Coordinates of N, CA, C and O in Angstrom, one line a residue:
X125 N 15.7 -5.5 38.5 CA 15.0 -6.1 37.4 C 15.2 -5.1 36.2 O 14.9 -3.9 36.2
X126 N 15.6 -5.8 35.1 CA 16.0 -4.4 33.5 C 14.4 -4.3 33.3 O 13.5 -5.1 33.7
X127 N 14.3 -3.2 32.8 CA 13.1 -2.0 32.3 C 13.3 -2.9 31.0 O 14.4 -3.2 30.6
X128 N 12.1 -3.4 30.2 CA 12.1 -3.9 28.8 C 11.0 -2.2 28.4 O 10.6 -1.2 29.0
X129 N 11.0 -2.9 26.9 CA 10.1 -1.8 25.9 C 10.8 -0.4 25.7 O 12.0 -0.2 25.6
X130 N 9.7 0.7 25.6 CA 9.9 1.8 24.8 C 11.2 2.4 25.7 O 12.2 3.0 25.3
X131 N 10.6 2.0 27.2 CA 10.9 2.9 28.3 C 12.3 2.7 28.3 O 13.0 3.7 28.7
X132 N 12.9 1.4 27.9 CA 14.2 1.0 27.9 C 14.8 1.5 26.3 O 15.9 1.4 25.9
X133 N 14.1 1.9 26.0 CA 15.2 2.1 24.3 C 14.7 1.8 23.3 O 14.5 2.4 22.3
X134 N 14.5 0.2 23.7 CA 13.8 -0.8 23.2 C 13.1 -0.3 22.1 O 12.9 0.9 22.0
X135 N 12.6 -1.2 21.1 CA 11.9 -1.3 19.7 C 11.9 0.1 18.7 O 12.9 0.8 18.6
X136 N 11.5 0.3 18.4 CA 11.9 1.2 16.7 C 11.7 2.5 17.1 O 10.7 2.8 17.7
X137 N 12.9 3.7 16.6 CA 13.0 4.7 16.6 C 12.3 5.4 18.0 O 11.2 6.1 18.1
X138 N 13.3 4.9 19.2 CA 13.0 4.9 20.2 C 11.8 4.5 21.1 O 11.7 5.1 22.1
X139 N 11.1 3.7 20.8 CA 10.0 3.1 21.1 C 8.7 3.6 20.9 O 7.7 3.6 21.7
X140 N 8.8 4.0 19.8 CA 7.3 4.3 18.3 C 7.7 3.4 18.0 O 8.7 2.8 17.6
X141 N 5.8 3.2 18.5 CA 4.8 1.9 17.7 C 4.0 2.3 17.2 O 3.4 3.4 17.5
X142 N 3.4 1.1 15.9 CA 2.8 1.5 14.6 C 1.4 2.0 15.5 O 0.9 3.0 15.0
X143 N 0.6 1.2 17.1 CA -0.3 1.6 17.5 C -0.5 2.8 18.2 O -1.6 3.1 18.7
X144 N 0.7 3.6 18.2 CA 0.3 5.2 18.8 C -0.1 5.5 17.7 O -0.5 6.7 17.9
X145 N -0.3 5.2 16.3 CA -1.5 5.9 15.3 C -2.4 5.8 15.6 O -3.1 6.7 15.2
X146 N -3.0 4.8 16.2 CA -4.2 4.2 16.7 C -5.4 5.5 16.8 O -6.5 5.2 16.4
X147 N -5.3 7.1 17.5 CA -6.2 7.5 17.8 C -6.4 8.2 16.6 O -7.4 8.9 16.7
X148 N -5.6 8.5 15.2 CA -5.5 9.1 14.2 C -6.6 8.4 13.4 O -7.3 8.9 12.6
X149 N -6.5 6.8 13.8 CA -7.5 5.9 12.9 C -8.8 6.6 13.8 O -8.6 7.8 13.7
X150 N -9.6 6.5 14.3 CA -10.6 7.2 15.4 C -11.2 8.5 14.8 O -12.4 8.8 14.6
X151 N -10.0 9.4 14.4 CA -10.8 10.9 14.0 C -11.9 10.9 13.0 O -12.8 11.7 13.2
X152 N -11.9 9.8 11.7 CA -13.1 10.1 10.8 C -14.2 9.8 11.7 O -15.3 10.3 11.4
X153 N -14.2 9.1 12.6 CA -15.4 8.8 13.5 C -16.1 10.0 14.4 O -17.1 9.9 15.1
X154 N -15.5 11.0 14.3 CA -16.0 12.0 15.0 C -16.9 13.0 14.3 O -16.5 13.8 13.5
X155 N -18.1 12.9 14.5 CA -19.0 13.8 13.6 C -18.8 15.4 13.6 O -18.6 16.2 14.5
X156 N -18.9 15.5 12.4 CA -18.8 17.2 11.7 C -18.4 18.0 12.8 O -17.3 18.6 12.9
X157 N -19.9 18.0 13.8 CA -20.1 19.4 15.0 C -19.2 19.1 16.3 O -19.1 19.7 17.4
X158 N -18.6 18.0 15.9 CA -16.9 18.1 17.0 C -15.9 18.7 17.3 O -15.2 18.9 18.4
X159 N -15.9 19.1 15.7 CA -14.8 19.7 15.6 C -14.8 21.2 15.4 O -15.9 21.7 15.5
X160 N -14.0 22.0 15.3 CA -14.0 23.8 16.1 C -14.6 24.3 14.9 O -14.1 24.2 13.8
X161 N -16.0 25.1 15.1 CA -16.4 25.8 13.9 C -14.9 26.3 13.2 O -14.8 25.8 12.1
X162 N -14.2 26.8 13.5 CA -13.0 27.4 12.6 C -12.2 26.9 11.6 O -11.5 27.4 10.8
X163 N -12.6 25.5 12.0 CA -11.5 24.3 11.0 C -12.0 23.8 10.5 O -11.2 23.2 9.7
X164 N -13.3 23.5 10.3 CA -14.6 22.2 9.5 C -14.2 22.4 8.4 O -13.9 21.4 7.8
X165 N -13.9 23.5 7.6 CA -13.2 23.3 6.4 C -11.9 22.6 5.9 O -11.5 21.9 5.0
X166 N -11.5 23.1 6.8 CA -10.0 22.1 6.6 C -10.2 20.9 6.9 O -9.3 20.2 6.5
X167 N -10.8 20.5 7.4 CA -10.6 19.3 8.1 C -11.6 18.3 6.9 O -11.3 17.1 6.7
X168 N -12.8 19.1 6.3 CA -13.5 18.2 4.9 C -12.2 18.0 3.8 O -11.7 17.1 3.1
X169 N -11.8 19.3 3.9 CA -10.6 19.3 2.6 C -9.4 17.9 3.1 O -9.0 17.0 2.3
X170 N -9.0 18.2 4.5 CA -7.8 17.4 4.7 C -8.6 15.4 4.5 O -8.2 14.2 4.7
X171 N -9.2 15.6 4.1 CA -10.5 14.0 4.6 C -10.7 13.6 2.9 O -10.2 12.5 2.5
X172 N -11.4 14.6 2.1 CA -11.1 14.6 1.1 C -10.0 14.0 0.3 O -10.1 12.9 -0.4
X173 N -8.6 14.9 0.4 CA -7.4 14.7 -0.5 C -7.1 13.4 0.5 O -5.9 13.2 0.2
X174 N -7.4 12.2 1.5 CA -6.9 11.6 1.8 C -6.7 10.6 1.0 O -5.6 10.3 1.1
X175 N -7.4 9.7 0.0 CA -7.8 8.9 -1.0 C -6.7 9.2 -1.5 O -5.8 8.5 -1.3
X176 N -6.2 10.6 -2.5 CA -5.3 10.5 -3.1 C -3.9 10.2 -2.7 O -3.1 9.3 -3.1
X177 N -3.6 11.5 -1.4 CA -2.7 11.2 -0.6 C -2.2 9.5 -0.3 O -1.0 9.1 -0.3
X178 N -3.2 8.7 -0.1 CA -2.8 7.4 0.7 C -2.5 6.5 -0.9 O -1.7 5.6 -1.1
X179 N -3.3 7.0 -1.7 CA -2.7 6.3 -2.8 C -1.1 6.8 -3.6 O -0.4 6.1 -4.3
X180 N -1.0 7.9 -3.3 CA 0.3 8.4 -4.3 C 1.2 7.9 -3.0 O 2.3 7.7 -3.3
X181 N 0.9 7.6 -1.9 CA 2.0 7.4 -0.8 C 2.2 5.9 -1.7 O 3.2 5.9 -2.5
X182 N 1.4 4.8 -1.6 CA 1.5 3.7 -2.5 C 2.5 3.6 -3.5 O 3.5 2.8 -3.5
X183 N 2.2 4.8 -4.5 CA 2.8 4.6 -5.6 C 4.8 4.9 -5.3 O 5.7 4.5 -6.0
X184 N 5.0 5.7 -4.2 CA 6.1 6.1 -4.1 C 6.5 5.0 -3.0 O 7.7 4.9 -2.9
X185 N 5.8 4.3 -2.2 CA 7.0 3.0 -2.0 C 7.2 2.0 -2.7 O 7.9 1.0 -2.3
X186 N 6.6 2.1 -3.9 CA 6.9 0.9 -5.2 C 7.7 1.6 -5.6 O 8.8 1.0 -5.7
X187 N 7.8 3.2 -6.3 CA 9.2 3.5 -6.6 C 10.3 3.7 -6.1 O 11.4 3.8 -6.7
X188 N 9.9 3.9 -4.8 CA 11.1 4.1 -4.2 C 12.7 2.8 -4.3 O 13.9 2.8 -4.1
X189 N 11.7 1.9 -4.6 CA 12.4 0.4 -4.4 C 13.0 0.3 -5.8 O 13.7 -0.7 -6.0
X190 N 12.9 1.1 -6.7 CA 12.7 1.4 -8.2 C 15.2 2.0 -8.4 O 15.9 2.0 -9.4
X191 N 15.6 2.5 -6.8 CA 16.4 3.3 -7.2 C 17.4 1.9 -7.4 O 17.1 0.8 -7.0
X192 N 18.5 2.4 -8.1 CA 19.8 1.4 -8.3 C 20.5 0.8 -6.7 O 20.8 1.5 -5.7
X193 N 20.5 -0.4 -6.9 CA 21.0 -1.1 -5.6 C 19.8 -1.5 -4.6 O 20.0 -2.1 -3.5
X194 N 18.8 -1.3 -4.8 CA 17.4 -1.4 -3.9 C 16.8 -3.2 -4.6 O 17.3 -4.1 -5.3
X195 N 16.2 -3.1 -4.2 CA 15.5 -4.9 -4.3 C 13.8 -3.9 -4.8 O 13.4 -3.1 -4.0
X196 N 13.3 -4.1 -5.8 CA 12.3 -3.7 -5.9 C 11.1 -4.1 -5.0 O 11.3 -5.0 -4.2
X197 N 10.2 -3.9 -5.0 CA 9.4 -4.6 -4.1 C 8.3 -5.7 -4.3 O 7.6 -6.3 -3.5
X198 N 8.3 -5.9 -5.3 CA 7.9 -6.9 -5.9 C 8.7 -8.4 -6.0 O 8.3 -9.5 -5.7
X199 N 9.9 -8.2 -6.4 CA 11.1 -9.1 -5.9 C 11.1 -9.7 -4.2 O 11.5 -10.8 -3.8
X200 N 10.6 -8.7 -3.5 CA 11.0 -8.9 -1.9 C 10.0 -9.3 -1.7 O 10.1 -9.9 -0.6
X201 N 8.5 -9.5 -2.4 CA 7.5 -9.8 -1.9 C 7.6 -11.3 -2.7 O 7.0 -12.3 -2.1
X202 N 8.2 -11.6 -4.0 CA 8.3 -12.8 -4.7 C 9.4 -13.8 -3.3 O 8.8 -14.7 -2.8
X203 N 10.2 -13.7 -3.1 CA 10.9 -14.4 -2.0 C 10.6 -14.8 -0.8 O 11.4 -15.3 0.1
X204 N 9.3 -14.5 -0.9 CA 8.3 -14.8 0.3 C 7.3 -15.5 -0.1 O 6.2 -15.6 0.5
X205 N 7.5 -16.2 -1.6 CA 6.0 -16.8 -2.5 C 6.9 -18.3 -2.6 O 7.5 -18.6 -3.6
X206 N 6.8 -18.9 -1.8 CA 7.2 -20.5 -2.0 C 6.5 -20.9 -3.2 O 6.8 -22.1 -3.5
X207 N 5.8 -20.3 -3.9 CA 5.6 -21.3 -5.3 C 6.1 -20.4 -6.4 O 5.7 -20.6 -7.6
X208 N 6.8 -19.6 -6.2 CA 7.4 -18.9 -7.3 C 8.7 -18.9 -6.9 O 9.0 -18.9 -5.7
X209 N 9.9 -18.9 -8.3 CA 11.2 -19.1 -8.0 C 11.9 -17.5 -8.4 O 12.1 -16.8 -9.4
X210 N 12.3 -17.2 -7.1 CA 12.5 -15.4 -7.5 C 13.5 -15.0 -8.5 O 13.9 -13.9 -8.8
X211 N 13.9 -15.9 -8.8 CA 15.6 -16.1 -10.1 C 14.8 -15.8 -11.1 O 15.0 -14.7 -11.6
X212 N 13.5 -16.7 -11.7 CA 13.1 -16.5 -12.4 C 12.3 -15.6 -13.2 O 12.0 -15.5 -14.4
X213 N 11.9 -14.7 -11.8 CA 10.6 -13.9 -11.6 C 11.1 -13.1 -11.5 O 10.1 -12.4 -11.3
X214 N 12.8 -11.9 -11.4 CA 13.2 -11.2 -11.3 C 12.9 -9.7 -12.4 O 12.6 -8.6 -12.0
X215 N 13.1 -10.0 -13.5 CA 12.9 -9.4 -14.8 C 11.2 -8.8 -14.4 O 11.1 -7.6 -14.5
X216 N 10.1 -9.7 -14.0 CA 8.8 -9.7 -14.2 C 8.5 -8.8 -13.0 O 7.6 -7.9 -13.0
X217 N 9.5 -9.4 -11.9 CA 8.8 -8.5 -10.7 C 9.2 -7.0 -10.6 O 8.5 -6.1 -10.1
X218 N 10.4 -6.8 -11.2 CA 10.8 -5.4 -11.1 C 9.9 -4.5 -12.4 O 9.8 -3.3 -12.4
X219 N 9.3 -5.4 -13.7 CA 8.4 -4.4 -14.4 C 7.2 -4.3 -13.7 O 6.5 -3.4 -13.8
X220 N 6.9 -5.8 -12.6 CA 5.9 -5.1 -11.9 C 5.4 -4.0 -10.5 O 4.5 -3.4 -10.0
X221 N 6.7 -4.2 -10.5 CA 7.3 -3.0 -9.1 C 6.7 -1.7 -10.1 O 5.7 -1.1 -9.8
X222 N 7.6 -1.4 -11.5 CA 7.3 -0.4 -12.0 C 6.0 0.3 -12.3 O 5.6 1.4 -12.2
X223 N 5.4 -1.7 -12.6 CA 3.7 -1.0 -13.2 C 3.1 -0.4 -12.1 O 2.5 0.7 -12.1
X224 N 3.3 -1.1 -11.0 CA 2.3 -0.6 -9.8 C 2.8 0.9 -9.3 O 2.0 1.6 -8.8
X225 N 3.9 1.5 -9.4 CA 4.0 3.1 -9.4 C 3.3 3.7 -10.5 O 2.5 4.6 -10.2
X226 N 3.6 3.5 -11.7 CA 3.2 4.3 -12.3 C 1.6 4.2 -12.4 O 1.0 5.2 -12.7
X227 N 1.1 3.3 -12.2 CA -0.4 3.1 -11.8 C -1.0 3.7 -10.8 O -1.9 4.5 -10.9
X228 N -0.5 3.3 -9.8 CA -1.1 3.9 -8.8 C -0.5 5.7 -8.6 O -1.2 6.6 -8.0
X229 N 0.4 5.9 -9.1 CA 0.8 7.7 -9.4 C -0.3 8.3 -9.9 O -0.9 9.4 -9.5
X230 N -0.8 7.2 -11.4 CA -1.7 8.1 -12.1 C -3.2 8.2 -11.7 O -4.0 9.0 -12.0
X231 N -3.3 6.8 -11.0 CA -4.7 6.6 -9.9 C -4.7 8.0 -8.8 O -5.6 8.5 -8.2
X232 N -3.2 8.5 -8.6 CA -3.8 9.7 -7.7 C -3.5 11.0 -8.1 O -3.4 12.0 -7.4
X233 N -3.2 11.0 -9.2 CA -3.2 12.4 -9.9 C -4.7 12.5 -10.7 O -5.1 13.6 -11.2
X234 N -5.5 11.3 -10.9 CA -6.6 11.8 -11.4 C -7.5 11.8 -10.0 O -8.4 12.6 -10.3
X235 N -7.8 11.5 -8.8 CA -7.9 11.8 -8.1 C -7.9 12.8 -7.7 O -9.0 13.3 -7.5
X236 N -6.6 13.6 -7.4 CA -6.5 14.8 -7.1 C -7.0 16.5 -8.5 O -7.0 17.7 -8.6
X237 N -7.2 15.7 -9.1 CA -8.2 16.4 -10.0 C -9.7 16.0 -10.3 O -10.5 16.5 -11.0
X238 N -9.7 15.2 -9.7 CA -11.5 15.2 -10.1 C -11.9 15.7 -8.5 O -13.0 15.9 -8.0
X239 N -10.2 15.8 -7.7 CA -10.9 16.5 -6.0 C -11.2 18.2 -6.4 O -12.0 19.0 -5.9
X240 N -10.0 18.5 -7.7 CA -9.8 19.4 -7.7 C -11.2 20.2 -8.5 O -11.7 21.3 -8.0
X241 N -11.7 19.7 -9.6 CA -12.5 20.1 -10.7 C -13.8 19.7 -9.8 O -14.7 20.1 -10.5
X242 N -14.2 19.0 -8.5 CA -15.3 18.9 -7.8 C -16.5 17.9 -8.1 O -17.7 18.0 -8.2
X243 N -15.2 16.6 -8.4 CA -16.0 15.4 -9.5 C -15.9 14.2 -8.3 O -14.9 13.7 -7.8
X244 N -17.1 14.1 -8.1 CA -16.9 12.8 -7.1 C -16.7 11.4 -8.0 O -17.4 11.0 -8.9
X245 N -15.5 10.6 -7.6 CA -14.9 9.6 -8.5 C -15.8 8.2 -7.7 O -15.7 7.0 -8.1
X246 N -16.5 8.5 -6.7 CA -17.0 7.2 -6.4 C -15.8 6.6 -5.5 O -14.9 7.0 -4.8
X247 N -16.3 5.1 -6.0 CA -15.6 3.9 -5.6 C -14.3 3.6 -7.0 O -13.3 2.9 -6.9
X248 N -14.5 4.2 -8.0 CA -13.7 3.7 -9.2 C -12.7 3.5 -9.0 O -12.1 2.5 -9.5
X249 N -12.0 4.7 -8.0 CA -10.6 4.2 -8.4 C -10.1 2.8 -7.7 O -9.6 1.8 -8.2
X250 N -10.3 3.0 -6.8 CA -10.3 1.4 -5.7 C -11.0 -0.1 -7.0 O -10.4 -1.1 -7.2
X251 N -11.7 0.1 -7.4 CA -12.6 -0.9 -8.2 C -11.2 -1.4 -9.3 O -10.7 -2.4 -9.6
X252 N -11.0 0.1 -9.8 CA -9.5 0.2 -10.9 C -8.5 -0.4 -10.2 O -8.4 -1.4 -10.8
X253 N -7.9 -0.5 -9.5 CA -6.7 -0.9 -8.5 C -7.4 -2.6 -8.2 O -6.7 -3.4 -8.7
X254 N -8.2 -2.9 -7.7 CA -8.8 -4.2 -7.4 C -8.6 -5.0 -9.1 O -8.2 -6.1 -9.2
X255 N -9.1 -4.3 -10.1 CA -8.9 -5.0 -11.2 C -7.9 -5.3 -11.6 O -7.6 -6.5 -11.9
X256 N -6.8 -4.0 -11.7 CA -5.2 -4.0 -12.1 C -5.0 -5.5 -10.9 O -4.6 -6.5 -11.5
X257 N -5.1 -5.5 -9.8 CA -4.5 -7.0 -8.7 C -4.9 -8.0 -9.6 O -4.0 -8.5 -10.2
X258 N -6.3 -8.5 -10.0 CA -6.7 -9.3 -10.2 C -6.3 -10.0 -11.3 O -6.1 -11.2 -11.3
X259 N -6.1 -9.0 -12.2 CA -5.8 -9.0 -13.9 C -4.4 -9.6 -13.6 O -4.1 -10.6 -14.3
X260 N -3.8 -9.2 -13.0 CA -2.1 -9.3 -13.0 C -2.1 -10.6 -12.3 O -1.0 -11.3 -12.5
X261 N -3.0 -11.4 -11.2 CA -2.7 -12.8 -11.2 C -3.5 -13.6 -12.4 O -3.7 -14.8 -12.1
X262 N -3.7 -13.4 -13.2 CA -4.0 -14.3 -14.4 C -2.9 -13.8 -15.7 O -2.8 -14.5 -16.7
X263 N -2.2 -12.6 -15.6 CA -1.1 -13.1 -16.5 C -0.1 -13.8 -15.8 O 0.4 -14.7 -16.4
X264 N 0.4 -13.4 -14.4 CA 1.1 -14.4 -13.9 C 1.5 -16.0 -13.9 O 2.5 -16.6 -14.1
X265 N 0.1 -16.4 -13.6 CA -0.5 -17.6 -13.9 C 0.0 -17.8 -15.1 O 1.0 -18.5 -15.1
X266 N -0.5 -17.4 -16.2 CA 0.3 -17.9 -17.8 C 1.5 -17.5 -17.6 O 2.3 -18.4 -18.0
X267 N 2.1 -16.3 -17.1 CA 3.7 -16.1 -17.6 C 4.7 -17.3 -16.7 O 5.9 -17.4 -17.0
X268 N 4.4 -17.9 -15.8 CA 4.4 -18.8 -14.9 C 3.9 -19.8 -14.3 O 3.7 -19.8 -13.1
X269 N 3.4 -21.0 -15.6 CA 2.9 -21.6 -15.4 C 3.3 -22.9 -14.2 O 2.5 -23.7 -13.7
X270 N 4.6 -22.8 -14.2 CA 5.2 -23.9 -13.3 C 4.7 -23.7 -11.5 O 5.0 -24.5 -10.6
X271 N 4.1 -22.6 -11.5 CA 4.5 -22.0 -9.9 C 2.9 -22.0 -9.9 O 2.4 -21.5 -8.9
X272 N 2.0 -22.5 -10.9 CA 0.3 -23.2 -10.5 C -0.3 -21.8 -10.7 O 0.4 -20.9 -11.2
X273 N -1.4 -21.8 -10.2 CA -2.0 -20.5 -10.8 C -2.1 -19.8 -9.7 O -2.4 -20.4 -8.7
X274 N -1.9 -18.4 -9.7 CA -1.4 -17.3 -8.8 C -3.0 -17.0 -8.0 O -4.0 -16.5 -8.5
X275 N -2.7 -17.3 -7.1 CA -3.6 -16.9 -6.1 C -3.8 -15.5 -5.4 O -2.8 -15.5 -4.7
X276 N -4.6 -14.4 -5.2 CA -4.6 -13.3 -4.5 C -4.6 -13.6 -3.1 O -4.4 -12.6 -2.4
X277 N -4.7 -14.8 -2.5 CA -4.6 -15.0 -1.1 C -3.2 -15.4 -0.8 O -3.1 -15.4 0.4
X278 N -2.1 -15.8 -1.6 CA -1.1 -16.4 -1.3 C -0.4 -15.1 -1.8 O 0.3 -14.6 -0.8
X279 N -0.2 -14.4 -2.8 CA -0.2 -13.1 -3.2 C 0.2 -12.0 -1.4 O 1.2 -11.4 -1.0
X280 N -1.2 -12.3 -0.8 CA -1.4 -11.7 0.2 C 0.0 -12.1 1.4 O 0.9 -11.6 2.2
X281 N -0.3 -13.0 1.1 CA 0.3 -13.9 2.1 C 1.8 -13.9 2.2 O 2.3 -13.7 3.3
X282 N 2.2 -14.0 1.6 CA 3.8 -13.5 1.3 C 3.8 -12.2 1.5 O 4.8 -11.9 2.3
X283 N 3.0 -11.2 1.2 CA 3.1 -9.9 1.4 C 3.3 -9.9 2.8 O 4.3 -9.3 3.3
X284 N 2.4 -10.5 3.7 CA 2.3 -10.6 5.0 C 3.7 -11.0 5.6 O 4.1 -10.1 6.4
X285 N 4.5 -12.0 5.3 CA 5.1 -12.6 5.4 C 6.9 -11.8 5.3 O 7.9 -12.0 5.8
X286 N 6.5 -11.2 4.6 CA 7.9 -10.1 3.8 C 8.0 -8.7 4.4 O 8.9 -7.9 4.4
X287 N 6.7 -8.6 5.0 CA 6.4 -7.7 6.0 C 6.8 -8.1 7.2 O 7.6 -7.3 7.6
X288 N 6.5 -9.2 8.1 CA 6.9 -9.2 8.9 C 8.2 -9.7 9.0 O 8.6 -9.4 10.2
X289 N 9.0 -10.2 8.4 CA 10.2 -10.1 8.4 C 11.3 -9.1 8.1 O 12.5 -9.3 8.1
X290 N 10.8 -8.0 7.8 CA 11.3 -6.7 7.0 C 11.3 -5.9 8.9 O 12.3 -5.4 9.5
X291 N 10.0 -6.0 9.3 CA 9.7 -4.9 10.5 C 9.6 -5.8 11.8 O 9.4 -5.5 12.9
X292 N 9.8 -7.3 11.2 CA 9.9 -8.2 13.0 C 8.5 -8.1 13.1 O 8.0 -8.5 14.2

């Protein structure tokens, strides 16, 4: 009988899956006095810069898609939007590939200074990012009126969609 899965070779970079992160999601769950008196510092600090960290990670797979010969990602995510025509949307989606790095770059460089200067930013920046989404399906909507008015669920949905055909 063939061996299927990891054990065989099988699926991505030798069979790593996205769920062996699974126990990394788990650690914020472990209260303070868990962890080794010797590291509680590091471990507030590494918990801390994570907000920034996960946002500048953001901003660098939208630029990454930014280099010559790449499909920006905005483009890859428009070809997965049955109500937008990606010929058309080409020009719009690669300035919006752009906007969303440089946005979200500068969402975590102030971040990483208000971690740095000891300013708690709240919920803002997330609120900021939720607005920039929002905002940008109502110019869509106008810059594109033919493709009906841009939905953040259909938005979503293609994302979903572009994803799983990108990673199976």
């Amino acid at each position: 009988m063939p061996v299927r899965g990891p054990a065989a070779g099988g699926g991505r970079a030798g069979g790593w899956r996205l769920w062996s992160l699974l126990p990394l999601l788990l650690l914020p769950l472990l209260p303070e006095e868990a962890w080794p008196a010797a590291i509680r510092d590091e471990v507030a600090l590494a918990w801390a810069l994570l907000p920034a960290l996960w946002t500048a990670g953001f901003a660098w797979a939208f630029a990454r898609t930014l280099r010559p010969g790449r499909e920006p990602l905005i483009a890859r995510y428009t070809r997965f939007d049955p109500r937008r025509d990606p010929a058309e949307c080409a020009g719009y989606a690669r300035g919006l590939t752009l906007f969303w790095a440089v946005a979200l770059g500068l969402v975590s460089v102030v971040e990483f200074l208000a971690l740095w200067a000891g300013f708690d930013l709240g919920l803002w920046p997330e609120a900021a990012i939720l607005a920039l989404f929002l905002g940008e399906h109502v110019v869509r909507s106008i810059r594109f009126p033919s493709g009906g008015i841009a939905w953040p669920t259909q938005t979503l949905a293609a994302i979903l969609r572009a994803e799983r055909a990108h990673h199976g």
